[in-house]
PDB file of C-alpha atoms in Angstrom:
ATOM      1  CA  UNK A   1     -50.386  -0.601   9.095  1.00 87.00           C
ATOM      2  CA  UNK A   2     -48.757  -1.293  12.147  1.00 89.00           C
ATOM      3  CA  UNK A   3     -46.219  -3.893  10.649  1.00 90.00           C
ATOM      4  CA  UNK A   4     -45.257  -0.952   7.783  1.00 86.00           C
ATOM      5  CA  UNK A   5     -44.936   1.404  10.921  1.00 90.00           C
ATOM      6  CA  UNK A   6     -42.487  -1.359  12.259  1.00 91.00           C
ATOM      7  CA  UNK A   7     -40.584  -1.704   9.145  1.00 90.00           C
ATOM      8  CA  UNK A   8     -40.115   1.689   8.678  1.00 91.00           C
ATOM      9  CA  UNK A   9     -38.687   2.452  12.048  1.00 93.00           C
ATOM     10  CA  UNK A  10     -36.055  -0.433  11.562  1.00 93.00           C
ATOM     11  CA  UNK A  11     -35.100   1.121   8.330  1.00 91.00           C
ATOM     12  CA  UNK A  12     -34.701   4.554  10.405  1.00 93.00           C
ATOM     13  CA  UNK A  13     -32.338   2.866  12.818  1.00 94.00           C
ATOM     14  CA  UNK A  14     -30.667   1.464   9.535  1.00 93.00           C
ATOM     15  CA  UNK A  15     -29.995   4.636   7.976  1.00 92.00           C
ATOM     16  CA  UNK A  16     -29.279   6.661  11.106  1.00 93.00           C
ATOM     17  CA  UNK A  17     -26.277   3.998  11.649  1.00 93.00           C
ATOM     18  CA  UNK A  18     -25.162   4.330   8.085  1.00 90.00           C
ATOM     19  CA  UNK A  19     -25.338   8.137   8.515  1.00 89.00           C
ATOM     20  CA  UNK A  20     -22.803   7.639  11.546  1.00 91.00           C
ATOM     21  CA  UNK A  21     -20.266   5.167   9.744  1.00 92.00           C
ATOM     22  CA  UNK A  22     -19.909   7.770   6.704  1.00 88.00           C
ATOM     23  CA  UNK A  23     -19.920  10.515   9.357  1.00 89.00           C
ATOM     24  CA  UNK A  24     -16.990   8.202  10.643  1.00 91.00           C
ATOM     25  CA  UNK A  25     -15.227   7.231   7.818  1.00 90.00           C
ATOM     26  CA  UNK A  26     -15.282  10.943   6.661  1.00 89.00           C
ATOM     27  CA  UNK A  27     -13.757  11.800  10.152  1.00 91.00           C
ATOM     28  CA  UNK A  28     -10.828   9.660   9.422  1.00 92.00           C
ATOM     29  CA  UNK A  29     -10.081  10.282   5.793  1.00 88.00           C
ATOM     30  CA  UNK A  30      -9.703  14.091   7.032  1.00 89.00           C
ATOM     31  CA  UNK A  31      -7.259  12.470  10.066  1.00 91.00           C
ATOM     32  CA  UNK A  32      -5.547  10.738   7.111  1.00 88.00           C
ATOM     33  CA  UNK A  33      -4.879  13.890   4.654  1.00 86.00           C
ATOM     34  CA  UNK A  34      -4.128  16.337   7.658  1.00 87.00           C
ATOM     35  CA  UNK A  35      -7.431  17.838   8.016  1.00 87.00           C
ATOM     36  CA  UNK A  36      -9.393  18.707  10.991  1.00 87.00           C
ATOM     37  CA  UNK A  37     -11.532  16.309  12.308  1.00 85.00           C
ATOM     38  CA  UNK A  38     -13.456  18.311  14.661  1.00 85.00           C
ATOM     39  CA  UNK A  39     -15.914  18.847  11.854  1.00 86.00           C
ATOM     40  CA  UNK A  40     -16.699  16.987   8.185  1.00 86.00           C
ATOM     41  CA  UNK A  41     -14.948  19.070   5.553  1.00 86.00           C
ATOM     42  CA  UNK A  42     -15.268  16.481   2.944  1.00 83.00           C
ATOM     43  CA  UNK A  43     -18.406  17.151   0.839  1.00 81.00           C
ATOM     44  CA  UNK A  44     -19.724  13.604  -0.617  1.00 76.00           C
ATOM     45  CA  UNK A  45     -21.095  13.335  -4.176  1.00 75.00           C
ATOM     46  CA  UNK A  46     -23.026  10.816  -5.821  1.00 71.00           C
ATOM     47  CA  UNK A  47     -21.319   9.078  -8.874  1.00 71.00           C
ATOM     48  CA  UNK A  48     -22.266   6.029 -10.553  1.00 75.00           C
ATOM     49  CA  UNK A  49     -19.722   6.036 -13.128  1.00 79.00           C
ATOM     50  CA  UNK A  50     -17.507   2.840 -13.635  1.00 80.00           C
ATOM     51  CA  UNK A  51     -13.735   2.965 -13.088  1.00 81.00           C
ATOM     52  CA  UNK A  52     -11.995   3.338 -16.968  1.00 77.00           C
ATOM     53  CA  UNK A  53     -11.854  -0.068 -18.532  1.00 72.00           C
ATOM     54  CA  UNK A  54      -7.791   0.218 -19.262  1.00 69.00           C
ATOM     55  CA  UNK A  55      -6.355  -1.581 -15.884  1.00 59.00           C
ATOM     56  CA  UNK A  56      -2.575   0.152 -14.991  1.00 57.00           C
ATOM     57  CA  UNK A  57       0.135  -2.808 -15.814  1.00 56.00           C
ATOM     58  CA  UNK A  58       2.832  -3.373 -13.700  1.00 52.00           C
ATOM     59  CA  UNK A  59       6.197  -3.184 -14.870  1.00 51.00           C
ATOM     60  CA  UNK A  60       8.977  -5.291 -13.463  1.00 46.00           C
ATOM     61  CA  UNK A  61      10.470  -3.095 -10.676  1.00 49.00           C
ATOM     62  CA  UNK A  62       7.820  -0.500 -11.015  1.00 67.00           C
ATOM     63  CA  UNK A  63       5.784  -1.020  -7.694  1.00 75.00           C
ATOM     64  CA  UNK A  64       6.742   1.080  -4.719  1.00 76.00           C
ATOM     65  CA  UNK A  65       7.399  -2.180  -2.242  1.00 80.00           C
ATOM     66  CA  UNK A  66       9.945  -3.458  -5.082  1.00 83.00           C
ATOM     67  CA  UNK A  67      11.798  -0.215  -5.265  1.00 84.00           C
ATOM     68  CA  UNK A  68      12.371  -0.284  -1.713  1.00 84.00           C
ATOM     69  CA  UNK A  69      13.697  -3.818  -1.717  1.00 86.00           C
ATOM     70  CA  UNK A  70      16.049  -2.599  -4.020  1.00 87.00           C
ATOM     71  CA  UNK A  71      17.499   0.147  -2.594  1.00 88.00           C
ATOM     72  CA  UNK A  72      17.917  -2.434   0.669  1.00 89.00           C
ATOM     73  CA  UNK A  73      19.661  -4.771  -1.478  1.00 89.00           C
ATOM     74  CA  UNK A  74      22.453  -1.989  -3.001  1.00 90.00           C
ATOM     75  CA  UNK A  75      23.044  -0.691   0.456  1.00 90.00           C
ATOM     76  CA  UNK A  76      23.704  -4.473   1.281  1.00 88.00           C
ATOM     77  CA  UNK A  77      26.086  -4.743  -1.626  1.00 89.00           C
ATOM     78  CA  UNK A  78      27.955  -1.651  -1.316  1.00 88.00           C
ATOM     79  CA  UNK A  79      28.261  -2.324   2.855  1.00 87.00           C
ATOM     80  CA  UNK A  80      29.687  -6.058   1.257  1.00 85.00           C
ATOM     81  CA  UNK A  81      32.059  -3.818  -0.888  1.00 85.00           C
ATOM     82  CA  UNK A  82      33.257  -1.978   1.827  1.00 82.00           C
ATOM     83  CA  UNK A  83      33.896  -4.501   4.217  1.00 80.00           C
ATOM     84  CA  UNK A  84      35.752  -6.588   1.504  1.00 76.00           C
ATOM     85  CA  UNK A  85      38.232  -3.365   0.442  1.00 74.00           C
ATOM     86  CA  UNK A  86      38.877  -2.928   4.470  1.00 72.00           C
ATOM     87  CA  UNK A  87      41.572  -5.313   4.891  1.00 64.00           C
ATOM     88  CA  UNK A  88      43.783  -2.295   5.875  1.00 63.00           C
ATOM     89  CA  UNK A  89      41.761  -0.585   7.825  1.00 61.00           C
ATOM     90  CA  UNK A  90      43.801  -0.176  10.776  1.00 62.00           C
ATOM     91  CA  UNK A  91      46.560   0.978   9.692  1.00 67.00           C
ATOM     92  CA  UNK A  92      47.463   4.513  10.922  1.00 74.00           C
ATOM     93  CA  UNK A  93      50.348   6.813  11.815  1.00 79.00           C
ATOM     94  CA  UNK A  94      50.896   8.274  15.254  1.00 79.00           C
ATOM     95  CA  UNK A  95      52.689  10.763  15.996  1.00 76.00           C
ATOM     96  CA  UNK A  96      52.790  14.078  19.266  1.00 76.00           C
ATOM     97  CA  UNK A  97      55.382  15.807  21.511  1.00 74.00           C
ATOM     98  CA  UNK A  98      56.448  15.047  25.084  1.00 71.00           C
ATOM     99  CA  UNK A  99      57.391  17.290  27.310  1.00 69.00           C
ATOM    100  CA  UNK A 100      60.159  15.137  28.853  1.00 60.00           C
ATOM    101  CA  UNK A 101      61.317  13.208  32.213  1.00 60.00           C
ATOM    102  CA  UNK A 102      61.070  15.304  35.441  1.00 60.00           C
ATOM    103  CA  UNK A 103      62.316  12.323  37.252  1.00 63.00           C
ATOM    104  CA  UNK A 104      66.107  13.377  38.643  1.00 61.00           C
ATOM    105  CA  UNK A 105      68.506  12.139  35.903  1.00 58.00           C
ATOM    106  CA  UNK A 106      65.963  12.506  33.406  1.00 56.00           C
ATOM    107  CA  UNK A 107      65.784  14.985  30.453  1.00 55.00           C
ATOM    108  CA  UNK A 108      64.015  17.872  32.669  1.00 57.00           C
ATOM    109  CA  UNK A 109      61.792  20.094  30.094  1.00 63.00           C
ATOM    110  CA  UNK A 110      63.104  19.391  26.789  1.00 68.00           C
ATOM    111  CA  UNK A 111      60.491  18.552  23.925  1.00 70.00           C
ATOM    112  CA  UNK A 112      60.663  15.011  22.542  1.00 71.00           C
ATOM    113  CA  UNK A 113      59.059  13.921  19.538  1.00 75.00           C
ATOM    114  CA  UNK A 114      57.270  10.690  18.985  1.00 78.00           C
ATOM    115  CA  UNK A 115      56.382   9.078  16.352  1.00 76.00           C
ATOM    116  CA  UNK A 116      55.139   5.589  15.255  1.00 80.00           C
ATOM    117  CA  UNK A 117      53.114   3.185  12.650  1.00 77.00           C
ATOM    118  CA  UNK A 118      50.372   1.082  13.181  1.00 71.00           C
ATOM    119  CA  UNK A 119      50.403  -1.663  10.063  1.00 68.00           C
ATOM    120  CA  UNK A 120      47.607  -4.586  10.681  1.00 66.00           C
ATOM    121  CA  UNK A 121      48.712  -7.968   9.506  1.00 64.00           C
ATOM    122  CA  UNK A 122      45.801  -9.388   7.307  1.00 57.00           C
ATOM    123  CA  UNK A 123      46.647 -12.369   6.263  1.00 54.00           C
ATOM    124  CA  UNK A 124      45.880 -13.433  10.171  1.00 62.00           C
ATOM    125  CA  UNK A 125      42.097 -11.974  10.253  1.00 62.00           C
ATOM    126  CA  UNK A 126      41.196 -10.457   7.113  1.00 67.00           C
ATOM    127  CA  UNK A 127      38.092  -8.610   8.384  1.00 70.00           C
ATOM    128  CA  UNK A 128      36.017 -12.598   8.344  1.00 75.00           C
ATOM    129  CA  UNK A 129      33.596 -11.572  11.101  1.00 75.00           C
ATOM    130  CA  UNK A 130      32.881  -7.830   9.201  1.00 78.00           C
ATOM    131  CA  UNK A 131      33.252  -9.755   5.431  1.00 80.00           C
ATOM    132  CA  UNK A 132      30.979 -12.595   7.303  1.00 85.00           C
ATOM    133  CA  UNK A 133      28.572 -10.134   8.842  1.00 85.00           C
ATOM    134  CA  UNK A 134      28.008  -8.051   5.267  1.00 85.00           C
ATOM    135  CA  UNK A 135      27.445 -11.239   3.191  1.00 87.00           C
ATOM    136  CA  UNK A 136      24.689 -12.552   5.595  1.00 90.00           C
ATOM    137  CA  UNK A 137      22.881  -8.928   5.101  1.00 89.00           C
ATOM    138  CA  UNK A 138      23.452  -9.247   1.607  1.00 88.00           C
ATOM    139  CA  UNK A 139      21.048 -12.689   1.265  1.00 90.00           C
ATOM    140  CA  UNK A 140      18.752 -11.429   3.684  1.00 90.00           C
ATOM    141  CA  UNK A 141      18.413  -8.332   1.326  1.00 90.00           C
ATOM    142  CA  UNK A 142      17.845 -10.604  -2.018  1.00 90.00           C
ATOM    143  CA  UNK A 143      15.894 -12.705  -0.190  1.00 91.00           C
ATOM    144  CA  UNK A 144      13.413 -10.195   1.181  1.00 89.00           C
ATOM    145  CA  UNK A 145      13.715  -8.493  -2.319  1.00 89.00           C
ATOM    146  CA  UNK A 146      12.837 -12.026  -4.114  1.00 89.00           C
ATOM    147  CA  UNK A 147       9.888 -12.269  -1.953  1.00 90.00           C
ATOM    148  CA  UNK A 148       8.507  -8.820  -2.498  1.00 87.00           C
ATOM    149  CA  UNK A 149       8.540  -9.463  -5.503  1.00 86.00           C
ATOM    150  CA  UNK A 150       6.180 -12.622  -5.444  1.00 88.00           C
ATOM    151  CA  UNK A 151       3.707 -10.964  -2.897  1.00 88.00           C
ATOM    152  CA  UNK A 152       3.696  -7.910  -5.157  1.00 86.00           C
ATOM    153  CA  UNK A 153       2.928  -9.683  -8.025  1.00 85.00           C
ATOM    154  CA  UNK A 154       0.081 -11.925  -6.479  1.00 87.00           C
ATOM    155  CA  UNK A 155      -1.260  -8.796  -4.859  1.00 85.00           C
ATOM    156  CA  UNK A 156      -1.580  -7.087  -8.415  1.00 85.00           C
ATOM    157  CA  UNK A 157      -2.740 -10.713  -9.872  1.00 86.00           C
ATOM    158  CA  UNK A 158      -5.569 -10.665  -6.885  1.00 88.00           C
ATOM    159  CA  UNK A 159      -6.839  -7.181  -7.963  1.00 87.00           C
ATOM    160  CA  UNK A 160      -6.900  -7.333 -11.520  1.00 87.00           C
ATOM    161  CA  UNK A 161      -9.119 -10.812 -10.867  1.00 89.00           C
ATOM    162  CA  UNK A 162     -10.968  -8.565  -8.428  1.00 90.00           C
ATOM    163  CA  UNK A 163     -11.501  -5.685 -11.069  1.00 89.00           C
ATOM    164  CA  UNK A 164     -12.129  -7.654 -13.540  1.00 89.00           C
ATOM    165  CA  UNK A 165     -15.263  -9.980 -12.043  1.00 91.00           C
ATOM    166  CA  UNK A 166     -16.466  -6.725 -10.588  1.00 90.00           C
ATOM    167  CA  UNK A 167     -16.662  -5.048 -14.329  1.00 90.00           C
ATOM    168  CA  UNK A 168     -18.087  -8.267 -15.626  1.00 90.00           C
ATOM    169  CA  UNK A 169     -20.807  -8.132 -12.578  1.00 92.00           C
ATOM    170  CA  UNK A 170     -21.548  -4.254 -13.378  1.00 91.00           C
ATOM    171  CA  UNK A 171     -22.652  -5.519 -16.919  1.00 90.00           C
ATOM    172  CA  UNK A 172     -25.260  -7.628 -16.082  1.00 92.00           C
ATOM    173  CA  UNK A 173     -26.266  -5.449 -13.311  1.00 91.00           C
ATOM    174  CA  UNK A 174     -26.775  -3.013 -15.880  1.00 91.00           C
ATOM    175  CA  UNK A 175     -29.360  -5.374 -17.888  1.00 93.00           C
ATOM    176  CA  UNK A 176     -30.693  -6.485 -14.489  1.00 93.00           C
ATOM    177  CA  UNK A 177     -32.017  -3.125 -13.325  1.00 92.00           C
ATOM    178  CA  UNK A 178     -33.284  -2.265 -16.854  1.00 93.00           C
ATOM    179  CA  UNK A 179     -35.143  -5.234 -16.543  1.00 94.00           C
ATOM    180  CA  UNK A 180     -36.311  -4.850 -12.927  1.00 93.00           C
ATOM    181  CA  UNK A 181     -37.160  -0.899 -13.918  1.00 93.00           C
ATOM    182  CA  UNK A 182     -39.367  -2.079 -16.664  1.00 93.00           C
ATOM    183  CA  UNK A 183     -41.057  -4.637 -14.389  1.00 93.00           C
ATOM    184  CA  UNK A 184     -41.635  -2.272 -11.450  1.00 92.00           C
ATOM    185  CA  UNK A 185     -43.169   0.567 -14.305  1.00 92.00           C
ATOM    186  CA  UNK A 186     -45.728  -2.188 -15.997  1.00 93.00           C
ATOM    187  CA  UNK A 187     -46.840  -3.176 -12.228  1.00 92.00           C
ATOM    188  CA  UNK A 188     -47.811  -0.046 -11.121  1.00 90.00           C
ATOM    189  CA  UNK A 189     -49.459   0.657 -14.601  1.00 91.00           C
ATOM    190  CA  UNK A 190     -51.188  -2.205 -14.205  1.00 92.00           C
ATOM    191  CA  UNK A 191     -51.746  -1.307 -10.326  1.00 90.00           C
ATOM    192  CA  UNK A 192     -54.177   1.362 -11.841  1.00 89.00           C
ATOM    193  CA  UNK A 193     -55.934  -0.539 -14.004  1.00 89.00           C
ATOM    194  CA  UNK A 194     -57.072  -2.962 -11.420  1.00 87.00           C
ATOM    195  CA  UNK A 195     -55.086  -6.071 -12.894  1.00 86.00           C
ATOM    196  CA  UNK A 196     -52.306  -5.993  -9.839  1.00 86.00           C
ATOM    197  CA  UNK A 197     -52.522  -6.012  -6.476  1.00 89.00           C
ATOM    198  CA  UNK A 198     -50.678  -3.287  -4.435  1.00 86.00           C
ATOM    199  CA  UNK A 199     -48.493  -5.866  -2.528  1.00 87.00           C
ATOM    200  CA  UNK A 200     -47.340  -6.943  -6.110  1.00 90.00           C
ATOM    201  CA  UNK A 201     -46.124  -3.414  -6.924  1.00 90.00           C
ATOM    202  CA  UNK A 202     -44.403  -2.910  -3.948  1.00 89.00           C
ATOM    203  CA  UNK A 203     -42.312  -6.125  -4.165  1.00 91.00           C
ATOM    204  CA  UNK A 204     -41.403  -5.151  -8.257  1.00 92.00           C
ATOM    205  CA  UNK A 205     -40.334  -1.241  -6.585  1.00 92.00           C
ATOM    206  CA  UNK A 206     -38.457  -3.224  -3.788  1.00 91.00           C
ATOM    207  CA  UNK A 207     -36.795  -5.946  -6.325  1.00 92.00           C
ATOM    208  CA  UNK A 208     -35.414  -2.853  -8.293  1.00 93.00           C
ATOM    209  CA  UNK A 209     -34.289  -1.347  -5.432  1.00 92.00           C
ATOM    210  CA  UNK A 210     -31.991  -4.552  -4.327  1.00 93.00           C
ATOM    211  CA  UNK A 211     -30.976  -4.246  -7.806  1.00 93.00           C
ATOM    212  CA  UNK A 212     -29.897  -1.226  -7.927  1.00 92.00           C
ATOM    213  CA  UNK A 213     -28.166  -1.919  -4.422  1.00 91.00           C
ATOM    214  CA  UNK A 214     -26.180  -4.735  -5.653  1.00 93.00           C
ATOM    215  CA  UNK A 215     -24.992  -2.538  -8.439  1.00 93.00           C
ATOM    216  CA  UNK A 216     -23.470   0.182  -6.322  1.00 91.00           C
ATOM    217  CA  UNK A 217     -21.690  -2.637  -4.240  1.00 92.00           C
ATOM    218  CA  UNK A 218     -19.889  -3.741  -6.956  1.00 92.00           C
ATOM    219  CA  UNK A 219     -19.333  -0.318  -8.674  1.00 92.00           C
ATOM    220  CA  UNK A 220     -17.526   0.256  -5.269  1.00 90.00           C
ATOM    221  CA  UNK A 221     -15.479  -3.196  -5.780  1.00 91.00           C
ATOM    222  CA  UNK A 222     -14.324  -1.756  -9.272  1.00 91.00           C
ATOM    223  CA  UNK A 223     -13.722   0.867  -7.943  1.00 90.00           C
ATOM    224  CA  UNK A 224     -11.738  -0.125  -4.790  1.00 90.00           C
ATOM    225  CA  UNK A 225      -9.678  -2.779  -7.068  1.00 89.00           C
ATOM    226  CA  UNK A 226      -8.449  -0.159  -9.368  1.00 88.00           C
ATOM    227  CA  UNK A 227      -7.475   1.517  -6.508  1.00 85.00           C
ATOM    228  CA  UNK A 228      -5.565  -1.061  -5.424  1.00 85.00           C
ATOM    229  CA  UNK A 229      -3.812  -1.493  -8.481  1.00 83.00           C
ATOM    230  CA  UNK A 230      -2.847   1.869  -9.079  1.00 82.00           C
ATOM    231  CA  UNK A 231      -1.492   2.384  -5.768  1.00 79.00           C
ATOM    232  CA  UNK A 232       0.753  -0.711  -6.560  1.00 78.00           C
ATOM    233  CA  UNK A 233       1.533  -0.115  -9.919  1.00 72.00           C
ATOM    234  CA  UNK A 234       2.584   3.669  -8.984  1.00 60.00           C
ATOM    235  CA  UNK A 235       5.977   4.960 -11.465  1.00 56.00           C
ATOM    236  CA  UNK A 236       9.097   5.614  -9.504  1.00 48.00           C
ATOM    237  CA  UNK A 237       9.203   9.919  -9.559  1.00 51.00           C
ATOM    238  CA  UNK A 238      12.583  10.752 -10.974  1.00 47.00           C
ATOM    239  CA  UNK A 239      14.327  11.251  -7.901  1.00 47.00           C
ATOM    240  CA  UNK A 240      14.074   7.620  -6.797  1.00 44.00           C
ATOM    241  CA  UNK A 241      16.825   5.366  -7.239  1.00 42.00           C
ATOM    242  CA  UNK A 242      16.290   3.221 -10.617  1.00 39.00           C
TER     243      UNK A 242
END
């Protein structure tokens, strides 16, 4: 008796620190979605359902990091363009009004026009360091786009793997618990009619129990990779650049 007393205390402390990580993580999923986090305002329910069995695909340039690459790289093109088409960019025209030479023998008050061109040569410069400059931003861009691209991809290649095992795993957890349910029921049947012990029923009940455990964690893992790959699989909304 005193050892259960024991056990059951430690299994208080357990549950009074899981109690204060989903007190926690509620506390920061309200931070996350601009709630208050004075107080829990997130009301959990209990679901055991399994994610859908049809997986989001990823299209090429559908993910959110590859769109973003992309618009990089055709800023870095059209910056290119520009610097390439600004050969004449200094040229200019200059022209204003003096007011004349105060200085004795000079033309007093009268107004004097100016005028004058400014025509860059650019056969002697050309714009290189600005050309030079634009180009260099332009690899970086395809190069940081090219490697998006292969993170993105392994990242969606991870999770399906991910989803998939965890689907496979809630199958036989499935047949597990039936089994483990089944086992747990004929003990304590047997309990009563004096063929079992009591310590033999309580390790079936406890056996189903860490079945049913394991099941939730992956159910969570399914759940959390399909997550995953539908916040990298998301469609481009029609205002984003295609």
């Amino acid at each position: 008796v005193q050892l259960a007393t024991v056990n059951a205390a430690q299994q208080a402390n357990v549950a009074a620190a899981d109690s204060l990580t989903a007190i926690s993580a509620l506390l920061d999923l309200q931070a996350i979605l601009g709630l208050p986090t004075d107080r829990v305002a997130i009301s959990l329910a209990d679901s055991l359902a399994a994610p859908p069995t049809d997986a989001p695909v990823a299209q090429a340039g559908s993910t959110l990091p590859v769109i973003a690459a992309e618009a990089s790289l055709q800023s870095a093109l059209l910056s290119a363009r520009l610097q390439h088409r600004s050969l004449w960019s200094g040229a200019g025209i200059m022209f204003g009004v003096e007011s004349g030479d105060q200085t004795p023998g000079g033309t007093g008050s009268k107004l004097l026009p100016t005028f004058g061109i400014s025509i860059p040569l650019p056969f002697l410069d050309r714009n290189r360091g600005g050309i030079a400059q634009a180009e260099a931003e332009r690899q970086r861009a395809e190069s940081e786009l090219a490697l998006i691209r292969v993170e993105t991809q392994t990242q969606i290649a991870h999770a399906a793997r991910e989803r998939a095992n965890a689907l496979g795993r809630i199958g036989r957890d499935r047949i597990t618990i039936a089994s483990a349910n089944q086992v747990a029921t004929m003990s304590l049947t047997a309990y009563r009619e004096g063929a079992m012990a009591l310590s033999n029923v309580l390790e079936a009940q406890r056996t189903a129990r860490e079945v049913l455990a394991q099941y939730i964690d992956d159910l969570a893992a399914a759940w959390i990779a399909t997550a995953t790959l539908r916040a990298l699989t998301v469609p481009p909304s029609p205002s984003q650049p295609q």
